Amino acid sequence: MKKLIVLGATGSIGTQTCDVARRHGFKITALSGHSNVKLLESLSREFSPLCVLVGEEYLSDLKIRLADTSVKVLPESQLHFAAAECEGDTVLNAVTGIAGLRSSLSVLEAGKTLCLANKESMVTGGDLVNAMAKKTGAKILPVDSEHSAIFQCLDGNKVKKILLTASGGPFYGWSKERLDKVTPEDALAHPTWNMGKKITIDSATLMNKGLELIEAVQLFDVTPDKIQVLVHRQSIVHSMVQYEDNAVLAQCGAPDMRTCIQYALTYPERKEGLAKEVDFASLSTLTFALPDEDTFTLLPLCREAITRGGNLPAAVNGANEAAVEAFLQRKIGFTEIFRVVEKAYQKAAFIKNPTVEDIFETDRAARNAVAEEY
Ligand code: NDP
Ligand code: MG
């Protein structure tokens, strides 16, 4: 029986990971969430893990809820315990934001396979994450749909180009003037994917594609100029790889994250899936277009950040996390996200080879720079 640890089990990816585990009878030996104690309680009762990790301030509540069980309740800072003590050589990291970086590093340090949904750990600390994987020999398997697609299309030959597809989000084709009036409710309605709040806003600003471009550079060891972003509204082609002979391999399927989650968990095997099959005969068109980078400026900003490297991807990520939070709390408007992130990025002091502490310091400074703007 497959045994695994699920981090961020209470979120969109985490709950879909639990669906995959239920479907195939996988054993979850540890799980984590941050604040949703109610769901952590029911998942703990259902999966009977050895331990469950939760945010410090929710610890006593969850302990009381699970007092009649043998599940150990630990603060999320004790992840290294779960990674070292719990059975299973696979950990799916579905924590949101830079909070996932320490988790990714702990998992790899314990030598376990990291199924990575938390793109921010690759964006902010990709060099450190890759170095840790190299040191312990642990594998990283992508869960993000585009990166899972690219991974599935890699055939061992030299890659000429990666074609990274983007849905374009709910505001595809909109002018800056029209975007000025966007509310959190408008931005949270994504046309094809059903996801957590932060990534849904990132999809609306195209920051998600910028983060994914950085993630692809770090996961597949390609330079940013070899990655072309293509808006593909139908979300059927999840990304493509072009080889020296200009042959292109694409990975297709219904837009359902459970396919990517399951592929990472069962790799290199394929098992019966939970997603619907695509009826190609009923698709009238598949379209591809270049993104509007003059309006959606965070995508070129991310390209610049990873081209310059060092701690700059962490700066742009930290500024964006703070800006998205401020937007959701209605402290700033939608198009201000672009402005404040750019400004915080410009203020960041460049560090070529940052340590983990440098990354978190860069993140803090970028968040402070955003806070100064409103
Ligand atoms: P959600 O917001 O739905 O879930 C986030 C999870 O992280 C929850 O379990 C939450 O716990 C936990 N969490 C929040 N803050 C912290 C913290 N400070 N420390 C530890 N855990 C924390 O996010 P998604 O599932 O949408 O996304 C998760 C990751 O996967 C992101 O990096 C995202 O970019 C990536 N991803 C998501 C996709 C999707 O379809 N959703 C697609 C591709 C990638 P709680 O809720 O209990 O507070
Ligand atoms: Mg994606």
Coordinates of C-alpha atoms and ligand atoms in Angstrom, one line a residue:
M1 CA 0.0 0.0 0.0
K2 CA 1.3 3.5 -0.9
K3 CA 2.0 5.6 2.2
L4 CA 2.2 9.3 2.0
I5 CA 2.3 12.6 3.9
V6 CA 0.1 15.4 2.8
L7 CA 1.1 19.0 3.7
G8 CA -1.6 21.7 3.2
A9 CA -4.2 18.9 3.3
T10 CA -7.1 21.3 4.1
G11 CA -6.6 23.4 0.9
S12 CA -7.8 22.9 -2.7
I13 CA -4.9 20.7 -3.8
G14 CA -4.7 19.0 -0.4
T15 CA -8.4 17.9 -0.4
Q16 CA -8.0 16.7 -4.0
T17 CA -5.0 14.7 -2.9
C18 CA -7.2 13.1 -0.2
D19 CA -9.7 12.2 -3.0
V20 CA -6.9 10.5 -4.9
A21 CA -5.8 8.7 -1.7
R22 CA -9.4 7.5 -1.0
R23 CA -9.9 6.3 -4.6
H24 CA -6.8 4.1 -4.5
G25 CA -6.7 3.2 -0.8
F26 CA -3.4 5.1 -0.1
K27 CA -2.5 5.4 3.6
I28 CA -1.9 9.0 4.8
T29 CA 0.6 8.7 7.7
A30 CA 0.8 12.5 8.5
L31 CA -1.1 15.5 7.4
S32 CA -0.9 19.2 8.0
G33 CA -3.1 22.3 7.7
H34 CA -2.8 25.7 9.1
S35 CA -6.1 27.0 10.6
N36 CA -8.9 24.7 9.5
V37 CA -9.1 22.6 12.6
K38 CA -12.5 21.2 11.8
L39 CA -11.4 19.7 8.5
L40 CA -8.1 18.5 10.2
E41 CA -10.2 16.7 12.8
S42 CA -12.3 14.9 10.2
L43 CA -9.4 14.0 8.0
S44 CA -7.5 12.7 11.1
R45 CA -10.5 10.5 12.0
E46 CA -10.8 9.3 8.5
F47 CA -7.2 8.5 7.7
S48 CA -5.8 7.8 11.2
P49 CA -2.4 9.3 10.6
L50 CA 0.4 9.0 13.1
C51 CA 0.5 12.7 13.5
V52 CA -1.2 15.9 12.3
L53 CA 0.5 19.3 12.1
V54 CA -1.3 22.6 12.6
G55 CA -0.6 26.3 13.1
E56 CA 0.7 27.1 16.7
E57 CA -2.3 29.2 17.6
Y58 CA -4.7 26.4 16.7
L59 CA -2.8 23.6 18.5
S60 CA -4.8 23.4 21.7
D61 CA -8.1 23.5 19.9
L62 CA -7.1 20.5 17.7
K63 CA -5.6 18.6 20.6
I64 CA -9.0 18.8 22.4
R65 CA -10.8 17.8 19.3
L66 CA -8.6 14.7 18.9
A67 CA -8.2 13.8 22.6
D68 CA -10.0 10.5 22.2
T69 CA -7.8 9.4 19.3
S70 CA -4.1 8.2 19.2
V71 CA -3.2 10.9 16.6
K72 CA -0.3 13.1 17.8
V73 CA -1.1 16.8 17.3
L74 CA 2.0 18.9 16.7
P75 CA 2.8 22.5 15.7
E76 CA 3.7 22.9 12.0
S77 CA 7.2 23.8 13.1
Q78 CA 7.7 20.1 14.0
L79 CA 7.5 19.0 10.3
H80 CA 11.0 17.5 10.5
F81 CA 9.6 15.1 13.1
A82 CA 6.8 14.0 10.8
A83 CA 9.2 13.8 7.8
A84 CA 11.6 11.6 9.8
E85 CA 9.2 9.5 11.9
C86 CA 6.2 8.8 9.7
E87 CA 6.1 5.9 7.3
G88 CA 6.0 6.6 3.6
D89 CA 8.6 7.9 1.3
T90 CA 6.4 10.4 -0.5
V91 CA 5.3 13.9 0.7
L92 CA 2.9 16.0 -1.3
N93 CA 3.5 19.7 -0.4
A94 CA 0.3 21.7 -1.1
V95 CA 1.0 24.5 1.3
T96 CA 0.3 28.0 -0.2
G97 CA 3.0 30.7 -0.4
I98 CA 6.6 30.9 0.8
A99 CA 5.5 29.1 4.0
G100 CA 6.0 26.0 1.8
L101 CA 9.7 26.6 1.4
R102 CA 10.8 25.2 4.8
S103 CA 8.5 22.2 4.2
S104 CA 10.1 21.4 0.9
L105 CA 13.6 21.7 2.4
S106 CA 12.7 19.4 5.4
V107 CA 11.1 16.8 3.1
L108 CA 14.2 16.7 0.9
E109 CA 16.5 16.7 3.8
A110 CA 14.7 13.6 5.1
G111 CA 15.4 12.0 1.7
K112 CA 11.7 11.7 0.8
T113 CA 10.3 12.2 -2.6
L114 CA 8.7 15.7 -2.9
C115 CA 5.5 15.9 -4.9
L116 CA 5.5 19.6 -5.4
A117 CA 2.4 21.7 -5.8
N118 CA 3.8 24.6 -3.7
K119 CA 5.4 26.5 -6.6
E120 CA 6.5 29.3 -4.3
S121 CA 9.2 27.1 -2.7
M122 CA 10.8 26.7 -6.2
V123 CA 10.3 30.4 -7.0
T124 CA 11.8 31.7 -3.8
G125 CA 14.4 29.1 -2.9
G126 CA 14.8 27.0 -6.1
D127 CA 18.6 26.9 -5.9
L128 CA 18.5 25.8 -2.3
V129 CA 15.7 23.2 -2.9
N130 CA 17.7 21.8 -5.9
A131 CA 20.9 21.7 -3.9
M132 CA 19.2 19.8 -1.0
A133 CA 17.7 17.3 -3.5
K134 CA 21.1 16.8 -5.0
K135 CA 22.7 16.3 -1.6
T136 CA 20.3 13.7 -0.3
G137 CA 19.4 12.2 -3.7
A138 CA 15.7 12.8 -3.1
K139 CA 13.4 13.3 -6.1
I140 CA 11.2 16.2 -6.9
L141 CA 8.0 15.4 -8.9
P142 CA 6.0 18.4 -10.2
V143 CA 2.3 18.6 -9.4
D144 CA 1.5 22.0 -11.0
S145 CA -0.4 21.1 -14.2
E146 CA 1.9 22.8 -16.6
H147 CA 5.0 21.3 -15.0
S148 CA 3.5 17.9 -14.7
A149 CA 2.7 18.2 -18.5
I150 CA 6.3 19.2 -19.3
F151 CA 7.6 16.4 -17.1
Q152 CA 5.4 13.9 -19.0
C153 CA 6.6 15.3 -22.3
L154 CA 10.3 15.0 -21.5
D155 CA 11.9 12.2 -23.5
G156 CA 15.5 12.5 -22.5
N157 CA 16.5 14.6 -25.5
K158 CA 17.8 18.1 -25.4
V159 CA 14.9 20.6 -25.1
K160 CA 14.8 23.5 -27.6
K161 CA 11.9 25.3 -26.1
I162 CA 9.2 24.9 -23.5
L163 CA 5.7 26.1 -24.5
L164 CA 4.1 27.0 -21.2
T165 CA 0.3 27.4 -21.6
A166 CA -1.9 29.8 -19.7
S167 CA -5.6 30.0 -19.5
G168 CA -5.3 33.8 -19.6
G169 CA -7.5 34.1 -16.5
P170 CA -10.9 35.9 -16.3
F171 CA -9.7 39.2 -17.7
Y172 CA -8.1 38.0 -20.9
G173 CA -8.2 40.8 -23.5
W174 CA -9.2 43.5 -21.0
S175 CA -7.6 47.0 -21.0
K176 CA -5.9 48.6 -18.1
E177 CA -8.8 51.0 -17.6
R178 CA -11.3 48.2 -17.4
L179 CA -9.0 46.3 -15.0
D180 CA -9.0 49.3 -12.6
K181 CA -12.5 48.4 -11.6
V182 CA -12.0 44.7 -10.9
T183 CA -13.2 43.6 -7.4
P184 CA -12.0 40.5 -5.4
E185 CA -15.3 38.8 -6.4
D186 CA -14.6 39.3 -10.1
A187 CA -11.1 38.1 -9.8
L188 CA -12.0 35.0 -7.8
A189 CA -14.2 33.7 -10.6
H190 CA -11.7 31.7 -12.7
P191 CA -13.0 30.4 -16.1
T192 CA -11.5 26.9 -16.1
W193 CA -9.8 26.0 -12.8
N194 CA -11.2 25.8 -9.3
M195 CA -8.4 26.7 -6.9
G196 CA -7.4 28.4 -3.6
K197 CA -7.8 32.2 -3.4
K198 CA -4.2 33.2 -3.7
I199 CA -3.5 31.3 -6.9
T200 CA -6.8 32.4 -8.4
I201 CA -5.8 36.1 -8.0
D202 CA -2.4 35.2 -9.4
S203 CA -4.1 33.7 -12.4
A204 CA -6.1 36.8 -12.9
T205 CA -3.0 39.0 -12.9
L206 CA -0.9 36.5 -14.9
M207 CA 1.5 36.5 -11.9
N208 CA 0.8 32.8 -11.7
K209 CA 2.4 32.4 -15.2
G210 CA 5.3 34.4 -14.1
L211 CA 5.8 32.2 -11.0
E212 CA 5.4 29.1 -13.2
L213 CA 8.0 30.4 -15.6
I214 CA 10.5 30.7 -12.7
E215 CA 9.3 27.3 -11.5
A216 CA 10.0 25.8 -14.9
V217 CA 13.5 27.3 -15.0
Q218 CA 14.2 25.7 -11.6
L219 CA 12.6 22.3 -12.2
F220 CA 13.9 21.7 -15.7
D221 CA 17.2 23.5 -15.8
V222 CA 16.4 25.7 -18.8
T223 CA 17.1 29.4 -19.3
P224 CA 14.1 31.8 -19.2
D225 CA 14.6 32.7 -22.9
K226 CA 13.7 29.1 -23.8
I227 CA 10.3 29.4 -22.3
Q228 CA 7.5 30.8 -24.3
V229 CA 4.1 31.6 -22.7
L230 CA 1.1 30.9 -24.8
V231 CA -2.5 31.8 -23.8
H232 CA -4.7 28.7 -24.5
R233 CA -8.2 29.5 -23.3
Q234 CA -9.5 26.0 -23.4
S235 CA -7.1 24.5 -20.8
I236 CA -6.9 21.2 -22.7
V237 CA -3.2 21.4 -23.6
H238 CA -1.4 21.7 -20.3
S239 CA 2.0 22.6 -21.8
M240 CA 4.4 21.4 -24.6
V241 CA 8.0 20.6 -25.2
Q242 CA 9.8 21.4 -28.5
Y243 CA 12.9 19.5 -29.4
E244 CA 15.9 20.3 -31.7
D245 CA 14.0 18.8 -34.8
N246 CA 11.1 21.1 -34.0
A247 CA 8.9 18.2 -33.1
V248 CA 6.5 19.3 -30.3
L249 CA 5.1 17.0 -27.6
A250 CA 2.0 18.2 -25.8
Q251 CA 0.2 16.7 -22.8
C252 CA -3.6 17.1 -22.9
G253 CA -6.5 16.2 -20.6
A254 CA -9.4 17.8 -18.8
P255 CA -8.5 20.6 -16.5
D256 CA -8.6 18.6 -13.3
M257 CA -5.7 18.7 -10.8
R258 CA -6.4 15.2 -9.6
T259 CA -4.7 13.9 -12.7
C260 CA -1.4 15.7 -12.0
I261 CA -1.6 14.9 -8.2
Q262 CA -2.2 11.2 -9.0
Y263 CA 0.6 11.1 -11.6
A264 CA 3.1 12.4 -9.1
L265 CA 1.9 9.9 -6.5
T266 CA 1.9 6.8 -8.7
Y267 CA 4.9 7.8 -11.0
P268 CA 6.1 6.1 -13.1
E269 CA 2.9 4.1 -13.2
R270 CA -0.4 5.3 -14.4
K271 CA -3.6 4.2 -12.7
E272 CA -7.3 4.7 -13.4
G273 CA -8.0 8.5 -13.0
L274 CA -10.6 10.6 -11.4
A275 CA -10.8 13.2 -14.2
K276 CA -13.3 13.0 -17.1
E277 CA -11.9 12.0 -20.5
V278 CA -11.7 14.7 -23.1
D279 CA -14.0 14.2 -26.0
F280 CA -11.8 15.6 -28.8
A281 CA -14.5 15.2 -31.4
S282 CA -16.7 17.8 -29.5
L283 CA -13.9 20.4 -29.3
S284 CA -14.4 22.8 -32.1
T285 CA -11.2 24.8 -31.7
L286 CA -8.0 24.9 -29.6
T287 CA -6.5 28.4 -29.7
F288 CA -3.0 29.7 -28.9
A289 CA -2.0 33.4 -28.6
L290 CA 0.7 35.5 -27.0
P291 CA -0.1 37.1 -23.6
D292 CA -0.5 40.9 -23.4
E293 CA 2.6 41.7 -21.4
D294 CA 2.1 45.5 -21.7
T295 CA -1.0 45.2 -19.5
F296 CA -0.1 42.1 -17.4
T297 CA 3.3 43.4 -16.4
L298 CA 4.0 40.9 -13.7
L299 CA 4.8 38.2 -16.2
P300 CA 7.8 40.1 -17.7
L301 CA 8.8 41.2 -14.2
C302 CA 9.1 37.5 -13.2
R303 CA 11.1 36.8 -16.3
E304 CA 13.5 39.6 -15.4
A305 CA 13.7 38.4 -11.8
I306 CA 14.7 34.9 -12.7
T307 CA 17.1 36.2 -15.5
R308 CA 18.9 38.3 -12.9
G309 CA 18.5 35.4 -10.3
G310 CA 19.7 35.4 -6.7
N311 CA 17.1 36.6 -4.2
L312 CA 15.1 38.6 -6.8
P313 CA 12.5 35.9 -7.5
A314 CA 11.9 35.8 -3.7
A315 CA 11.4 39.6 -3.7
V316 CA 8.9 39.6 -6.4
N317 CA 7.1 36.6 -4.8
G318 CA 7.0 38.2 -1.3
A319 CA 5.7 41.5 -2.7
N320 CA 3.0 39.7 -4.7
E321 CA 1.9 37.6 -1.7
A322 CA 1.5 40.8 0.3
A323 CA -0.2 42.7 -2.6
V324 CA -2.7 39.9 -3.1
E325 CA -3.6 39.8 0.6
A326 CA -4.1 43.6 0.5
F327 CA -6.3 43.3 -2.6
L328 CA -8.4 40.6 -1.0
Q329 CA -8.8 42.8 2.1
R330 CA -9.8 45.7 -0.3
K331 CA -6.9 47.8 0.8
I332 CA -5.6 48.2 -2.8
G333 CA -7.3 48.0 -6.2
F334 CA -6.6 45.3 -8.7
T335 CA -4.2 47.2 -11.0
E336 CA -2.3 48.5 -7.9
I337 CA -1.1 44.9 -7.4
F338 CA 1.0 45.4 -10.5
R339 CA 2.3 48.8 -9.4
V340 CA 3.2 47.9 -5.8
V341 CA 4.9 44.6 -6.7
E342 CA 7.0 46.4 -9.3
K343 CA 8.0 49.1 -6.8
A344 CA 8.9 46.6 -4.0
Y345 CA 10.9 44.6 -6.5
Q346 CA 12.9 47.7 -7.6
K347 CA 13.7 48.4 -3.9
A348 CA 15.1 44.9 -3.2
A349 CA 18.8 44.7 -2.5
F350 CA 20.4 42.0 -4.7
I351 CA 22.0 39.0 -3.2
K352 CA 23.6 36.6 -5.7
N353 CA 23.7 33.4 -3.6
P354 CA 21.1 33.8 -0.8
T355 CA 20.9 31.5 2.2
V356 CA 17.5 30.4 3.5
E357 CA 17.7 33.3 6.0
D358 CA 18.4 35.8 3.2
I359 CA 15.4 34.5 1.3
F360 CA 13.1 35.0 4.3
E361 CA 14.6 38.5 4.9
T362 CA 14.1 39.4 1.3
D363 CA 10.5 38.2 1.6
R364 CA 10.0 40.4 4.8
A365 CA 11.5 43.4 3.1
A366 CA 9.4 43.0 0.0
R367 CA 6.2 42.7 2.2
N368 CA 7.2 45.8 4.1
A369 CA 7.8 47.7 0.9
V370 CA 4.3 46.8 -0.2
A371 CA 2.8 47.8 3.1
E372 CA 4.4 51.3 2.7
E373 CA 2.3 51.8 -0.4
Y374 CA -1.1 51.9 1.2
Ligands
NDP1 P1 -5.3 26.8 -0.6 O1 -5.3 28.2 -0.1 O2 -6.6 26.1 -1.0 O3 -4.6 25.8 0.6 C1 -3.5 26.2 1.2 C2 -3.1 25.2 2.2 O4 -1.9 25.7 2.9 C3 -4.1 24.9 3.3 O5 -4.1 23.6 3.8 C4 -3.7 25.9 4.4 O6 -4.2 25.5 5.7 C5 -2.2 25.8 4.3 N1 -1.5 26.9 4.8 C6 -1.9 28.2 4.7 N2 -1.0 29.0 5.3 C7 0.0 28.2 5.9 C8 1.1 28.4 6.6 N3 1.5 29.7 7.0 N4 1.9 27.4 7.0 C9 1.5 26.1 6.7 N5 0.4 25.8 6.0 C10 -0.4 26.9 5.5 O7 -4.2 26.7 -1.8 P2 -4.2 25.7 -3.1 O8 -4.5 24.3 -2.7 O9 -4.9 26.4 -4.1 O10 -2.6 25.9 -3.5 C11 -1.6 25.2 -2.8 C12 -0.3 25.3 -3.6 O11 -0.5 24.6 -4.8 C13 0.1 26.7 -4.0 O12 1.4 26.9 -3.9 C14 -0.5 26.9 -5.4 O13 0.3 27.8 -6.1 C15 -0.2 25.5 -5.9 N6 -1.1 25.1 -7.0 C16 -2.5 25.0 -6.8 C17 -3.3 24.7 -7.8 C18 -4.8 24.6 -7.6 O14 -5.5 24.1 -8.5 N7 -5.3 25.0 -6.5 C19 -2.8 24.3 -9.2 C20 -1.3 24.3 -9.2 C21 -0.5 24.7 -8.2 P3 -5.6 26.1 6.3 O15 -6.6 26.1 5.2 O16 -5.9 25.0 7.3 O17 -5.4 27.4 7.0
MG2 MG -0.3 25.7 -13.0

